[in-house]
Coordinates of C-alpha atoms in Angstrom, one line a residue:
X5 CA 25.7 86.4 265.0
X6 CA 28.0 89.5 264.8
X7 CA 31.7 88.9 264.2
X8 CA 32.6 90.3 267.6
X9 CA 30.2 87.9 269.4
X10 CA 31.5 85.0 267.3
X11 CA 35.1 85.8 268.3
X12 CA 34.1 86.0 272.0
X13 CA 32.4 82.6 271.7
X14 CA 35.5 81.1 270.2
X15 CA 37.6 82.5 272.9
X16 CA 35.3 81.1 275.6
X17 CA 35.4 77.6 273.9
X18 CA 39.2 77.4 273.5
X19 CA 40.7 74.4 275.3
X20 CA 42.9 75.3 278.2
X21 CA 45.5 72.9 279.7
X22 CA 45.0 71.8 283.2
X23 CA 46.5 74.2 285.7
X24 CA 46.9 76.9 283.0
X25 CA 44.9 80.1 283.7
X26 CA 42.7 81.2 280.8
X27 CA 44.0 84.3 279.2
X28 CA 41.8 87.4 278.9
X29 CA 40.7 87.3 275.3
X30 CA 39.2 90.6 274.0
X31 CA 36.6 90.2 271.3
X32 CA 37.5 92.1 268.2
X33 CA 36.2 92.5 264.6
X34 CA 39.8 92.2 263.5
X35 CA 41.3 88.7 264.2
X36 CA 44.9 90.1 263.9
X37 CA 44.4 92.0 267.1
X38 CA 44.8 88.9 269.1
X39 CA 48.4 88.4 267.9
X40 CA 50.7 91.2 269.0
X41 CA 54.3 91.7 268.2
X42 CA 56.8 93.4 270.4
X43 CA 60.4 94.3 270.2
X44 CA 62.1 92.8 273.2
X45 CA 64.4 95.0 275.2
X46 CA 67.1 93.0 277.0
X47 CA 66.7 93.3 280.7
X48 CA 67.7 91.4 283.8
X49 CA 64.8 92.7 285.9
X50 CA 62.3 90.3 287.4
X51 CA 59.3 91.6 285.5
X52 CA 58.0 90.2 282.3
X53 CA 59.3 91.7 279.0
X54 CA 57.9 95.1 278.4
X55 CA 55.9 95.5 275.2
X56 CA 56.9 98.1 272.6
X57 CA 55.2 99.0 269.3
X58 CA 56.3 96.9 266.4
X59 CA 57.8 98.4 263.4
X60 CA 56.9 97.7 259.8
X61 CA 60.3 96.3 259.0
X62 CA 60.3 93.5 261.6
X63 CA 60.2 90.0 260.3
X64 CA 62.3 86.9 259.9
X65 CA 65.1 88.5 258.0
X66 CA 67.5 91.2 259.2
X67 CA 66.5 93.5 262.0
X68 CA 65.0 93.0 265.5
X69 CA 63.5 89.6 266.2
X70 CA 59.7 89.8 266.9
X71 CA 58.4 88.3 270.1
X72 CA 54.8 87.4 269.7
X73 CA 52.2 87.5 272.5
X74 CA 49.6 84.8 271.9
X75 CA 46.2 84.1 273.4
X76 CA 45.1 80.6 274.3
X77 CA 42.4 80.8 271.7
X78 CA 45.1 80.7 269.1
X79 CA 45.8 77.1 269.8
X80 CA 44.3 73.7 269.7
X81 CA 45.9 71.8 272.6
X82 CA 46.7 68.1 272.1
X83 CA 45.5 65.5 274.6
X84 CA 48.9 63.9 274.9
X85 CA 52.6 64.9 275.1
X86 CA 55.6 63.3 273.3
X87 CA 58.0 61.5 275.6
X88 CA 61.0 63.4 274.3
X89 CA 59.8 66.8 275.6
X90 CA 61.8 67.3 278.7
X91 CA 60.4 69.3 281.6
X92 CA 61.4 70.2 285.1
X93 CA 59.3 69.9 288.2
X94 CA 58.3 73.6 287.9
X95 CA 57.3 73.3 284.2
X96 CA 54.2 71.8 282.5
X97 CA 54.5 70.8 278.8
X98 CA 51.7 70.8 276.2
X99 CA 51.7 70.2 272.5
X100 CA 49.4 72.4 270.4
X101 CA 48.5 73.4 266.9
X102 CA 48.3 77.0 265.8
X103 CA 44.7 77.6 264.5
X104 CA 44.8 81.3 263.9
X105 CA 44.7 81.8 260.1
X106 CA 46.3 85.2 260.4
X107 CA 49.4 83.7 262.1
X108 CA 52.6 82.9 260.2
X109 CA 52.6 79.6 262.2
X110 CA 49.1 78.6 261.1
X111 CA 48.7 74.8 261.1
X112 CA 52.1 74.1 262.6
X113 CA 52.8 72.2 265.8
X114 CA 54.3 74.1 268.7
X115 CA 55.1 73.4 272.3
X116 CA 53.5 75.3 275.2
X117 CA 55.9 75.4 278.2
X118 CA 54.1 76.7 281.3
X119 CA 56.6 78.1 283.9
X120 CA 55.2 78.4 287.4
X121 CA 58.1 79.2 289.8
X122 CA 60.0 82.4 289.9
X123 CA 63.2 80.6 288.8
X124 CA 61.4 79.0 285.9
X125 CA 59.9 82.4 284.8
X126 CA 63.4 83.9 285.0
X127 CA 64.5 81.2 282.5
X128 CA 61.6 82.0 280.3
X129 CA 62.3 85.7 280.3
X130 CA 66.0 85.0 279.6
X131 CA 65.1 82.9 276.6
X132 CA 63.0 85.8 275.2
X133 CA 65.9 88.2 275.9
X134 CA 68.3 86.0 273.9
X135 CA 66.2 86.5 270.8
X136 CA 67.2 90.2 270.7
X137 CA 70.9 89.4 270.7
X138 CA 70.6 86.7 268.1
X139 CA 68.3 88.7 265.8
X140 CA 71.0 89.7 263.3
X141 CA 71.7 86.1 262.2
X142 CA 68.2 84.6 262.6
X143 CA 68.9 81.9 259.9
X144 CA 71.7 80.4 262.1
X145 CA 69.5 80.7 265.2
X146 CA 66.6 78.9 263.5
X147 CA 68.9 76.2 262.2
X148 CA 70.8 75.2 265.3
X149 CA 68.7 76.4 268.3
X150 CA 65.1 75.6 269.4
X151 CA 63.2 78.6 268.3
X152 CA 61.1 80.5 270.8
X153 CA 58.1 82.2 269.0
X154 CA 56.7 84.1 271.9
X155 CA 54.6 83.7 275.1
X156 CA 51.1 83.4 276.5
X157 CA 50.3 85.2 279.7
X158 CA 47.3 87.2 281.0
X159 CA 47.9 90.9 280.8
X160 CA 47.0 91.6 284.4
X161 CA 49.3 88.8 285.7
X162 CA 52.1 90.0 283.4
X163 CA 51.9 93.4 285.0
X164 CA 51.8 92.0 288.6
X165 CA 54.2 89.1 287.9
X166 CA 52.0 86.7 289.9
X167 CA 50.8 84.4 287.2
X168 CA 52.6 81.6 285.2
X169 CA 54.5 82.5 282.0
X170 CA 53.9 80.2 279.1
X171 CA 56.6 80.0 276.4
X172 CA 55.6 79.1 272.8
X173 CA 58.5 77.4 271.1
X174 CA 59.2 75.1 268.2
X175 CA 58.3 71.4 268.1
X176 CA 61.1 69.2 266.6
X177 CA 59.8 65.7 266.7
X178 CA 58.8 63.3 269.4
X179 CA 62.2 62.5 270.9
X180 CA 65.2 64.2 272.4
X181 CA 68.6 62.8 271.4
X182 CA 68.6 60.7 274.6
X183 CA 65.4 59.0 273.6
X184 CA 66.7 58.4 270.0
X185 CA 69.7 56.7 271.4
X186 CA 67.6 54.5 273.7
X187 CA 65.7 53.0 270.8
X188 CA 66.7 49.5 269.8
X189 CA 66.7 50.5 266.1
X190 CA 68.1 54.0 266.7
X191 CA 70.6 53.8 263.9
X192 CA 68.3 53.1 260.9
X193 CA 65.6 55.4 262.4
X194 CA 67.9 58.3 262.8
X195 CA 69.4 57.7 259.3
X196 CA 65.8 57.8 257.9
X197 CA 65.0 60.9 259.9
X198 CA 68.0 62.7 258.6
X199 CA 67.4 61.4 255.1
X200 CA 71.0 60.5 254.6
X201 CA 72.1 60.6 251.0
X202 CA 75.3 61.3 249.2
X203 CA 74.7 65.1 249.5
X204 CA 74.2 64.8 253.2
X205 CA 77.3 62.7 253.9
X206 CA 79.5 65.2 252.0
X207 CA 78.9 67.5 255.0
X208 CA 81.3 65.3 257.0
X209 CA 83.8 64.6 254.2
X210 CA 82.3 61.3 253.1
X211 CA 81.0 60.3 249.7
X212 CA 79.1 57.0 250.4
X213 CA 76.2 55.7 252.5
X214 CA 75.7 52.4 254.1
X215 CA 78.6 50.1 254.9
X216 CA 79.4 48.2 258.1
X217 CA 77.7 49.2 261.4
X218 CA 80.9 50.9 262.7
X219 CA 81.2 53.0 259.6
X220 CA 77.5 54.0 259.6
X221 CA 77.5 54.9 263.3
X222 CA 80.7 56.9 263.0
X223 CA 79.3 58.8 260.0
X224 CA 76.1 59.6 261.9
X225 CA 78.0 60.7 265.0
X226 CA 80.1 63.0 262.8
X227 CA 76.9 64.6 261.4
X228 CA 75.4 65.1 264.9
X229 CA 78.6 66.3 266.5
X230 CA 79.4 68.8 263.8
X231 CA 75.9 70.3 263.9
X232 CA 76.0 70.5 267.7
X233 CA 79.4 72.2 267.6
X234 CA 78.3 74.7 264.9
X235 CA 75.3 75.6 267.1
X236 CA 77.4 76.0 270.2
X237 CA 80.0 78.0 268.3
X238 CA 77.2 80.3 267.1
X239 CA 76.3 81.1 270.7
X240 CA 79.9 81.6 271.7
X241 CA 80.5 84.0 268.8
X242 CA 77.6 86.1 270.0
X243 CA 79.1 86.4 273.5
X244 CA 77.0 83.8 275.2
X245 CA 77.3 80.3 276.7
X246 CA 74.5 77.7 276.8
X247 CA 75.5 76.2 280.2
X248 CA 72.8 73.5 280.0
X249 CA 73.9 71.2 277.2
X250 CA 72.9 67.6 277.7
X251 CA 71.2 64.8 275.7
X252 CA 67.7 65.7 277.0
X253 CA 68.1 69.3 275.6
X254 CA 69.2 68.3 272.1
X255 CA 66.6 67.5 269.4
X256 CA 67.0 66.4 265.8
X257 CA 64.6 68.2 263.5
X258 CA 63.1 66.0 260.7
X259 CA 62.2 69.2 258.8
X260 CA 65.6 70.8 258.2
X261 CA 67.7 67.8 259.3
X262 CA 69.6 69.9 261.9
X263 CA 70.5 69.4 265.5
X264 CA 68.7 71.9 267.8
X265 CA 70.1 72.9 271.1
X266 CA 67.5 73.4 273.8
X267 CA 65.8 76.6 274.9
X268 CA 68.4 79.2 275.9
X269 CA 66.8 80.0 279.2
X270 CA 70.1 79.5 281.1
X271 CA 72.3 81.2 278.5
X272 CA 74.8 83.6 280.2
X273 CA 76.7 86.5 278.9
X274 CA 80.5 86.4 278.8
X275 CA 80.7 90.0 280.2
X276 CA 79.7 90.7 283.8
X277 CA 76.5 92.9 284.0
X278 CA 77.9 94.7 287.1
X279 CA 80.1 97.6 285.8
X280 CA 82.1 97.6 289.0
X281 CA 83.3 94.1 288.4
X282 CA 83.5 94.3 284.6
X283 CA 87.2 94.6 283.6
X284 CA 89.0 93.3 280.6
X285 CA 90.8 90.7 282.7
X286 CA 87.7 89.5 284.5
X287 CA 85.6 89.4 281.3
X288 CA 88.3 87.3 279.6
X289 CA 88.5 84.9 282.5
X290 CA 84.7 84.6 282.6
X291 CA 84.6 84.0 278.8
X292 CA 87.2 81.2 279.0
X293 CA 85.4 79.6 282.0
X294 CA 82.0 79.6 280.3
X295 CA 83.3 78.3 277.0
X296 CA 85.2 75.6 278.8
X297 CA 82.1 74.6 280.7
X298 CA 80.1 74.2 277.5
X299 CA 82.9 72.2 275.8
X300 CA 82.9 69.8 278.8
X301 CA 79.2 69.3 278.4
X302 CA 79.7 68.6 274.6
X303 CA 82.3 66.0 275.7
X304 CA 79.8 64.2 277.9
X305 CA 77.3 64.2 275.0
X306 CA 79.9 62.7 272.6
X307 CA 80.9 60.1 275.2
X308 CA 77.3 58.9 275.6
X309 CA 76.7 58.9 271.9
X310 CA 79.7 56.8 271.1
X311 CA 79.9 54.6 274.2
X312 CA 76.4 53.3 274.8
X313 CA 77.5 51.8 278.2
X314 CA 77.6 55.3 279.6
X315 CA 73.8 55.6 279.1
X316 CA 73.6 53.5 282.3
X317 CA 73.4 55.9 285.2
X318 CA 75.7 53.9 287.5
X319 CA 78.4 53.5 284.8
X320 CA 78.2 57.2 283.9
X321 CA 78.5 58.1 287.6
X322 CA 81.7 56.1 287.8
X323 CA 82.9 57.8 284.6
X324 CA 82.3 61.3 286.0
X325 CA 83.8 60.3 289.4
X326 CA 87.0 59.3 287.5
X327 CA 87.2 62.8 286.0
X328 CA 86.2 64.6 289.2
X329 CA 89.1 63.0 291.1
X330 CA 91.5 64.9 288.9
X331 CA 92.5 62.0 286.7
X332 CA 93.7 62.9 283.2
X333 CA 91.0 62.1 280.6
X334 CA 93.8 60.9 278.2
X335 CA 93.8 57.8 280.4
X336 CA 90.0 57.1 279.8
X337 CA 90.7 54.2 277.4
X338 CA 92.7 52.2 280.0
X339 CA 90.1 53.1 282.6
X340 CA 87.0 52.0 280.6
X341 CA 88.5 49.0 278.8
X342 CA 87.2 46.4 281.3
X343 CA 83.7 47.7 280.8
X344 CA 83.9 48.1 277.0
X345 CA 85.2 44.5 276.5
X346 CA 83.0 42.8 279.1
X347 CA 80.5 41.5 276.6
X348 CA 82.7 41.5 273.5
X349 CA 86.4 40.4 273.9
X350 CA 87.2 41.9 270.4
X351 CA 85.9 45.3 271.5
X352 CA 82.4 46.9 271.0
X353 CA 81.4 49.3 268.3
X354 CA 82.1 52.4 270.4
X355 CA 85.6 51.2 271.2
X356 CA 86.2 50.5 267.5
X357 CA 85.0 53.9 266.5
X358 CA 87.3 55.7 269.0
X359 CA 90.3 53.5 268.1
X360 CA 90.0 54.3 264.4
X361 CA 92.4 56.7 262.8
X362 CA 95.1 56.0 265.4
X363 CA 92.9 56.7 268.3
X364 CA 91.6 60.1 267.1
X365 CA 88.3 59.7 268.9
X366 CA 90.0 59.2 272.3
X367 CA 92.1 62.3 271.6
X368 CA 89.1 64.5 270.9
X369 CA 87.3 63.1 274.0
X370 CA 90.4 63.9 276.1
X371 CA 90.5 67.5 274.7
X372 CA 86.8 68.1 275.4
X373 CA 87.1 66.8 278.9
X374 CA 90.5 68.2 279.8
X375 CA 91.0 68.7 283.6
X376 CA 92.2 72.2 283.2
X377 CA 89.7 74.5 281.5
X378 CA 92.3 76.4 279.5
X379 CA 93.4 73.1 277.9
X380 CA 89.9 72.3 276.5
X381 CA 89.5 72.4 272.7
X382 CA 87.3 75.1 271.1
X383 CA 84.4 74.5 268.8
X384 CA 86.3 75.7 265.7
X385 CA 89.3 73.4 266.5
X386 CA 87.0 70.5 267.3
X387 CA 85.4 70.9 263.9
X388 CA 88.9 70.5 262.3
X389 CA 89.8 67.5 264.4
X390 CA 90.5 64.3 262.4
X391 CA 87.8 62.3 264.2
X392 CA 85.0 64.6 262.9
X393 CA 86.4 64.8 259.3
X394 CA 85.6 62.1 256.8
X395 CA 88.1 60.3 254.6
X396 CA 87.6 62.7 251.7
X397 CA 88.8 65.7 253.7
X398 CA 92.6 66.2 253.8
X399 CA 93.4 67.3 257.3
X400 CA 96.9 68.4 258.4
X401 CA 97.1 67.0 261.9
X402 CA 99.0 68.9 264.6
X403 CA 102.2 67.5 266.2
X404 CA 100.1 66.7 269.3
X405 CA 97.7 64.6 267.2
X406 CA 100.5 62.8 265.5
X407 CA 102.2 62.1 268.8
X408 CA 98.9 60.8 270.1
X409 CA 98.5 58.6 267.1
X410 CA 102.0 57.1 267.5
X411 CA 101.3 56.2 271.1
X412 CA 97.8 54.8 270.4
X413 CA 99.2 52.6 267.6
X414 CA 102.0 51.3 269.8
X415 CA 99.4 50.5 272.5
X416 CA 97.1 48.6 270.1
X417 CA 100.1 46.6 268.7
X418 CA 101.1 45.6 272.2
X419 CA 97.6 44.6 273.1
X420 CA 97.4 42.2 270.1
X421 CA 100.1 40.1 271.7
X422 CA 101.3 38.7 268.4
X423 CA 105.0 39.4 268.6
X424 CA 106.4 38.2 265.3
X425 CA 109.3 39.9 263.7
X426 CA 107.2 42.4 261.7
X427 CA 105.2 43.4 264.8
X428 CA 108.4 43.8 266.9
X429 CA 110.0 45.9 264.3
X430 CA 107.0 48.2 263.9
X431 CA 106.7 48.6 267.7
X432 CA 110.4 49.5 268.0
X433 CA 109.9 52.0 265.1
X434 CA 107.0 53.7 266.8
X435 CA 108.8 53.8 270.1
X436 CA 111.8 55.5 268.5
X437 CA 109.5 58.1 266.8
X438 CA 107.8 58.9 270.1
X439 CA 111.3 59.6 271.6
X440 CA 112.0 62.1 268.8
X441 CA 108.7 63.9 269.6
X442 CA 109.0 63.8 273.4
X443 CA 107.0 66.9 274.6
X444 CA 108.4 66.8 278.2
X445 CA 112.1 66.6 278.0
X446 CA 112.9 68.8 281.1
X447 CA 113.6 67.2 284.4
X448 CA 110.9 69.3 286.1
X449 CA 108.3 67.8 283.7
X450 CA 109.4 64.3 284.6
X451 CA 109.2 65.0 288.3
X452 CA 105.6 66.3 287.8
X453 CA 104.4 63.4 285.5
X454 CA 106.2 60.4 287.0
X455 CA 104.2 60.0 290.3
X456 CA 101.6 57.3 289.8
X457 CA 101.1 53.7 288.8
X458 CA 102.4 52.6 285.4
X459 CA 101.5 49.3 283.7
X460 CA 104.2 47.6 281.6
X461 CA 102.9 47.0 278.0
X462 CA 105.9 46.0 276.0
X463 CA 109.7 45.5 276.1
X464 CA 112.0 45.6 273.1
X465 CA 114.2 43.1 274.9
X466 CA 114.0 39.3 274.7
X467 CA 110.7 37.6 275.4
X468 CA 110.6 34.3 277.1
X469 CA 107.3 32.4 277.5
X470 CA 106.0 29.0 278.6
X471 CA 105.1 27.2 275.4
X472 CA 108.4 25.7 274.3
X473 CA 110.1 25.4 277.7
X474 CA 107.3 23.9 279.8
X475 CA 109.0 24.6 283.1
X476 CA 108.0 23.4 286.5
X477 CA 106.2 25.1 288.1
X478 CA 104.0 26.6 285.4
X479 CA 103.9 30.4 286.2
X480 CA 101.7 32.8 284.3
X481 CA 102.6 36.6 284.6
X482 CA 99.4 38.6 284.9
X483 CA 100.5 42.2 285.3
X484 CA 103.7 44.2 285.9
X485 CA 103.5 47.6 287.5
X486 CA 106.0 50.3 288.2
X487 CA 104.9 52.9 290.8
X488 CA 106.6 56.2 291.4
X489 CA 105.8 58.2 294.6
X490 CA 107.1 61.3 296.2
X491 CA 109.4 60.1 299.0
X492 CA 108.8 61.7 302.5
X493 CA 110.8 64.9 302.8
X494 CA 112.3 64.3 299.4
X495 CA 115.0 66.6 298.2
X496 CA 117.0 66.7 295.0
X497 CA 114.2 65.0 293.0
X498 CA 114.2 61.7 294.9
X499 CA 111.3 59.4 294.3
X500 CA 110.2 56.1 295.9
X501 CA 110.2 53.4 293.2
X502 CA 108.2 50.1 293.5
X503 CA 108.0 47.2 291.1
X504 CA 105.0 44.9 291.5
X505 CA 104.7 41.7 289.4
X506 CA 101.5 39.6 289.7
X507 CA 101.6 36.0 288.7
X508 CA 99.6 32.7 288.9
X509 CA 100.9 29.2 289.7
X510 CA 98.9 27.1 287.3
X511 CA 98.2 23.3 287.5
X512 CA 100.7 21.3 285.6
X513 CA 98.3 18.9 283.9
X514 CA 96.0 21.1 281.9
X515 CA 97.7 24.6 282.0
X516 CA 97.2 25.5 278.3
X517 CA 93.4 25.4 278.8
X518 CA 93.1 26.0 282.5
X519 CA 94.5 29.4 283.5
X520 CA 93.3 29.3 287.1
X521 CA 95.7 28.8 289.9
X522 CA 97.2 30.3 293.0
X523 CA 97.8 34.0 292.8
X524 CA 101.0 35.6 294.0
X525 CA 102.9 38.9 293.9
X526 CA 106.5 39.9 293.8
X527 CA 107.4 43.4 295.0
X528 CA 110.7 45.3 294.8
X529 CA 111.0 48.7 296.5
X530 CA 113.9 51.2 296.4
X531 CA 114.4 55.0 295.8
X532 CA 115.7 56.8 292.7
X533 CA 116.9 60.3 291.9
X534 CA 115.9 61.9 288.6
X535 CA 118.5 64.1 286.9
X536 CA 118.9 65.6 283.4
X537 CA 120.8 63.7 280.7
X538 CA 121.0 62.8 277.0
X539 CA 120.8 59.7 274.9
X540 CA 123.1 59.6 271.8
X541 CA 121.8 58.5 268.5
X542 CA 124.6 58.7 265.9
X543 CA 126.3 55.5 264.7
X544 CA 129.7 56.3 266.1
X545 CA 128.6 56.8 269.6
X546 CA 126.1 53.9 269.6
X547 CA 127.6 51.2 267.5
X548 CA 125.4 48.1 267.4
X549 CA 122.5 50.0 268.9
X550 CA 119.0 49.4 267.6
X551 CA 118.7 53.1 266.9
X552 CA 119.8 54.2 263.4
X553 CA 119.1 57.4 261.5
X554 CA 117.1 55.6 258.8
X555 CA 114.8 54.0 261.4
X556 CA 113.7 57.4 262.5
X557 CA 113.1 59.1 259.1
X558 CA 111.4 56.4 257.1
X559 CA 107.7 56.1 256.4
X560 CA 104.8 58.6 256.8
X561 CA 105.4 59.0 260.5
X562 CA 108.8 60.3 259.9
X563 CA 107.4 63.3 258.1
X564 CA 105.7 64.5 261.3
X565 CA 109.0 65.5 262.9
X566 CA 110.0 67.8 259.9
X567 CA 113.6 66.6 260.4
X568 CA 116.1 66.4 257.5
X569 CA 118.5 64.3 259.6
X570 CA 118.6 62.6 262.9
X571 CA 120.0 64.7 265.8
X572 CA 123.2 63.6 267.4
X573 CA 121.5 63.2 270.7
X574 CA 118.1 63.4 272.3
X575 CA 117.2 64.8 275.8
X576 CA 116.5 62.3 278.4
X577 CA 116.1 62.0 282.2
X578 CA 118.6 59.9 284.0
X579 CA 117.1 57.6 286.7
X580 CA 119.7 56.8 289.4
X581 CA 118.5 54.0 291.6
X582 CA 119.8 53.5 295.1
X583 CA 121.3 50.0 295.1
X584 CA 122.0 50.0 298.8
X585 CA 118.4 50.2 300.0
X586 CA 116.4 47.5 298.1
X587 CA 113.5 45.7 299.7
X588 CA 112.3 42.4 298.0
X589 CA 109.2 40.5 299.1
X590 CA 107.1 37.8 297.6
X591 CA 103.6 36.7 298.7
X592 CA 101.5 33.7 297.5
X593 CA 98.0 32.5 298.1
X594 CA 99.2 29.0 299.1
X595 CA 102.0 27.7 301.3
X596 CA 105.3 27.0 299.6
X597 CA 108.5 25.5 300.9
X598 CA 111.8 27.2 300.4
X599 CA 112.7 25.1 297.3
X600 CA 109.3 25.7 295.6
X601 CA 109.4 29.4 296.4
X602 CA 112.9 29.6 294.8
X603 CA 111.7 28.0 291.6
X604 CA 108.7 30.3 291.4
X605 CA 110.9 33.3 291.9
X606 CA 113.3 32.1 289.3
X607 CA 110.5 31.6 286.8
X608 CA 109.0 35.0 287.4
X609 CA 112.4 36.6 286.8
X610 CA 112.9 34.6 283.6
X611 CA 109.6 35.7 282.1
X612 CA 109.8 39.4 283.0
X613 CA 112.3 42.0 281.7
X614 CA 115.3 42.2 284.0
X615 CA 114.7 45.9 284.6
X616 CA 111.5 45.0 286.5
X617 CA 113.3 42.9 289.1
X618 CA 116.7 44.6 289.2
X619 CA 115.6 48.3 289.2
X620 CA 119.2 49.4 289.1
X621 CA 119.2 48.3 285.4
X622 CA 116.9 51.2 284.6
X623 CA 119.1 54.0 283.4
X624 CA 117.0 56.7 281.8
X625 CA 113.6 57.9 280.5
X626 CA 113.2 59.1 276.9
X627 CA 109.5 59.9 276.7
X628 CA 106.7 60.8 279.0
X629 CA 103.2 62.4 278.9
X630 CA 100.1 62.1 280.9
X631 CA 99.4 58.7 279.3
X632 CA 102.6 56.9 278.2
X633 CA 106.2 56.5 279.4
X634 CA 109.3 55.0 277.8
X635 CA 112.3 53.9 280.0
X636 CA 115.6 52.4 278.8
X637 CA 117.6 49.6 280.4
X638 CA 121.3 49.3 280.7
X639 CA 121.3 46.7 277.8
X640 CA 119.6 49.2 275.4
X641 CA 116.1 47.8 275.5
X642 CA 113.1 50.1 275.8
X643 CA 110.1 49.5 278.1
X644 CA 106.8 51.0 277.1
X645 CA 104.4 51.8 280.0
X646 CA 100.8 53.1 280.2
X647 CA 99.4 54.9 283.2
X648 CA 97.1 52.6 285.1
X649 CA 93.7 54.0 286.0
X650 CA 91.6 50.9 285.9
X651 CA 88.2 50.7 287.5
X652 CA 89.5 48.1 289.9
X653 CA 92.3 50.5 291.0
X654 CA 90.0 53.5 291.5

């Protein structure tokens, strides 16, 4: 049989996926004629990419990136598709093996993505156009993005734009990152896929493998997150944003051990293509907006990787709803804590990972998901964040990270509820350091940040409990909240101030073991005016105070303030409570006579700081940010609050 006739017979016998039109294969005595290379000219038109003669210098090195036009006879199509290949409703996915001996991809597995709708074909053409822009650094493109090799389309349909466009792109294993994380044995499987050894873990500043489950997962997440950020930064540095980052579009290649972001079919340019709208200001705004959108998507990916509970659609919807309502992501820990501790009172692995290194993980998550786009962290800064850097890398944290660490450590100590002398001394020390590093000392900042519900975590004053006194009735304090709200028609920085103390009246017989009982609530409402002020810290002005110069400047935390000596005073905001208009009310789930109600009220006042009942004893605030607040009482004690955004409150 002549060679031309044999080629024609092979073309006629080539397997064609269901619904995929057979390409017009011209018989030729030269097999290479079936594989054509074109230089792609970037274009936003609706037509398919126009072919151009290939130059001899084109290849996988420097220079234009070749776009290959394939025939269906170049492939052997598999009879099944891996579950991890994600497709839309207007896409059909096939796995195939390149069987053309003249092709550089001979014997390799590829993915055929058939795009049928006009919108899908636009994404396909855009993915081909992106190759042109990324051609100068193809090694980075191949390492961190899903490589598009070319396309398959009948020549007549390509000219008329009425047939499907079939993209040919790389195959990187059977699973997307979402499917990896849904496996019951995902941790050892991913470790084996990445072939983690000492050389690999040095990429994240570590020098060992194995260890406890928390350490292993944190190490693996560092590797995945750093690869993902490097790939996204590669796009941003070339003037493009991905805009479609999610777990389904991220793959882990078992060949080069790198994370691959999905096909760049929705990648957008930072600069507006319309010259009439393209100005320096508009382009800068567009660039910031696109980068911020990508970083938010990276934040969602990180949240799902660390907190497996967010893989549940309903939980993730609640998580996104919290952010969409404008709540500050720095309060995510308080919001998610009931879910994360539901099955494990000591905290699950995700909670432990984010709490490590003084809550560095929560800080990075808050920066990636910041409400204001201009406050979101960049890829380069995220790669330098302590959460993504192993113990062998010496990182100089910023003042903001140090301030976050101080607050997170104080919160963790307060949650332990073991208030021996060492713990109380450490808590007081951290509170004092936070006051030195207060980022919002101006009155305007306090007026902006104060409104909201704050939960009392700790007081440096005297603590009185139930164990030794055994009073009657047995009252257990559940929560204490302080709520600031803008008063109607407020002037001169006047706010409405409400203290709410929840309690339970427990049975007297078995109260150490039975914490059930009748619930009640004590509420005190008044108004307060916020003005500027100062708190003095030197020994002469504050004799007998808990604040001393040495307490500020000792230990590693003191180095963060770069202070040689303690300042004579610190800025504070005075809180002047109106003592003439105070409304006190108490409610209880059961009926109490006057005598019993008086005893319950007295017991509640005994166990709570006096400032929570007599609001006039609050004199000033010395620290506030979007997450934490420190107020001072008239007796010198400090009260540490955390903003309350619990699921039950939302």
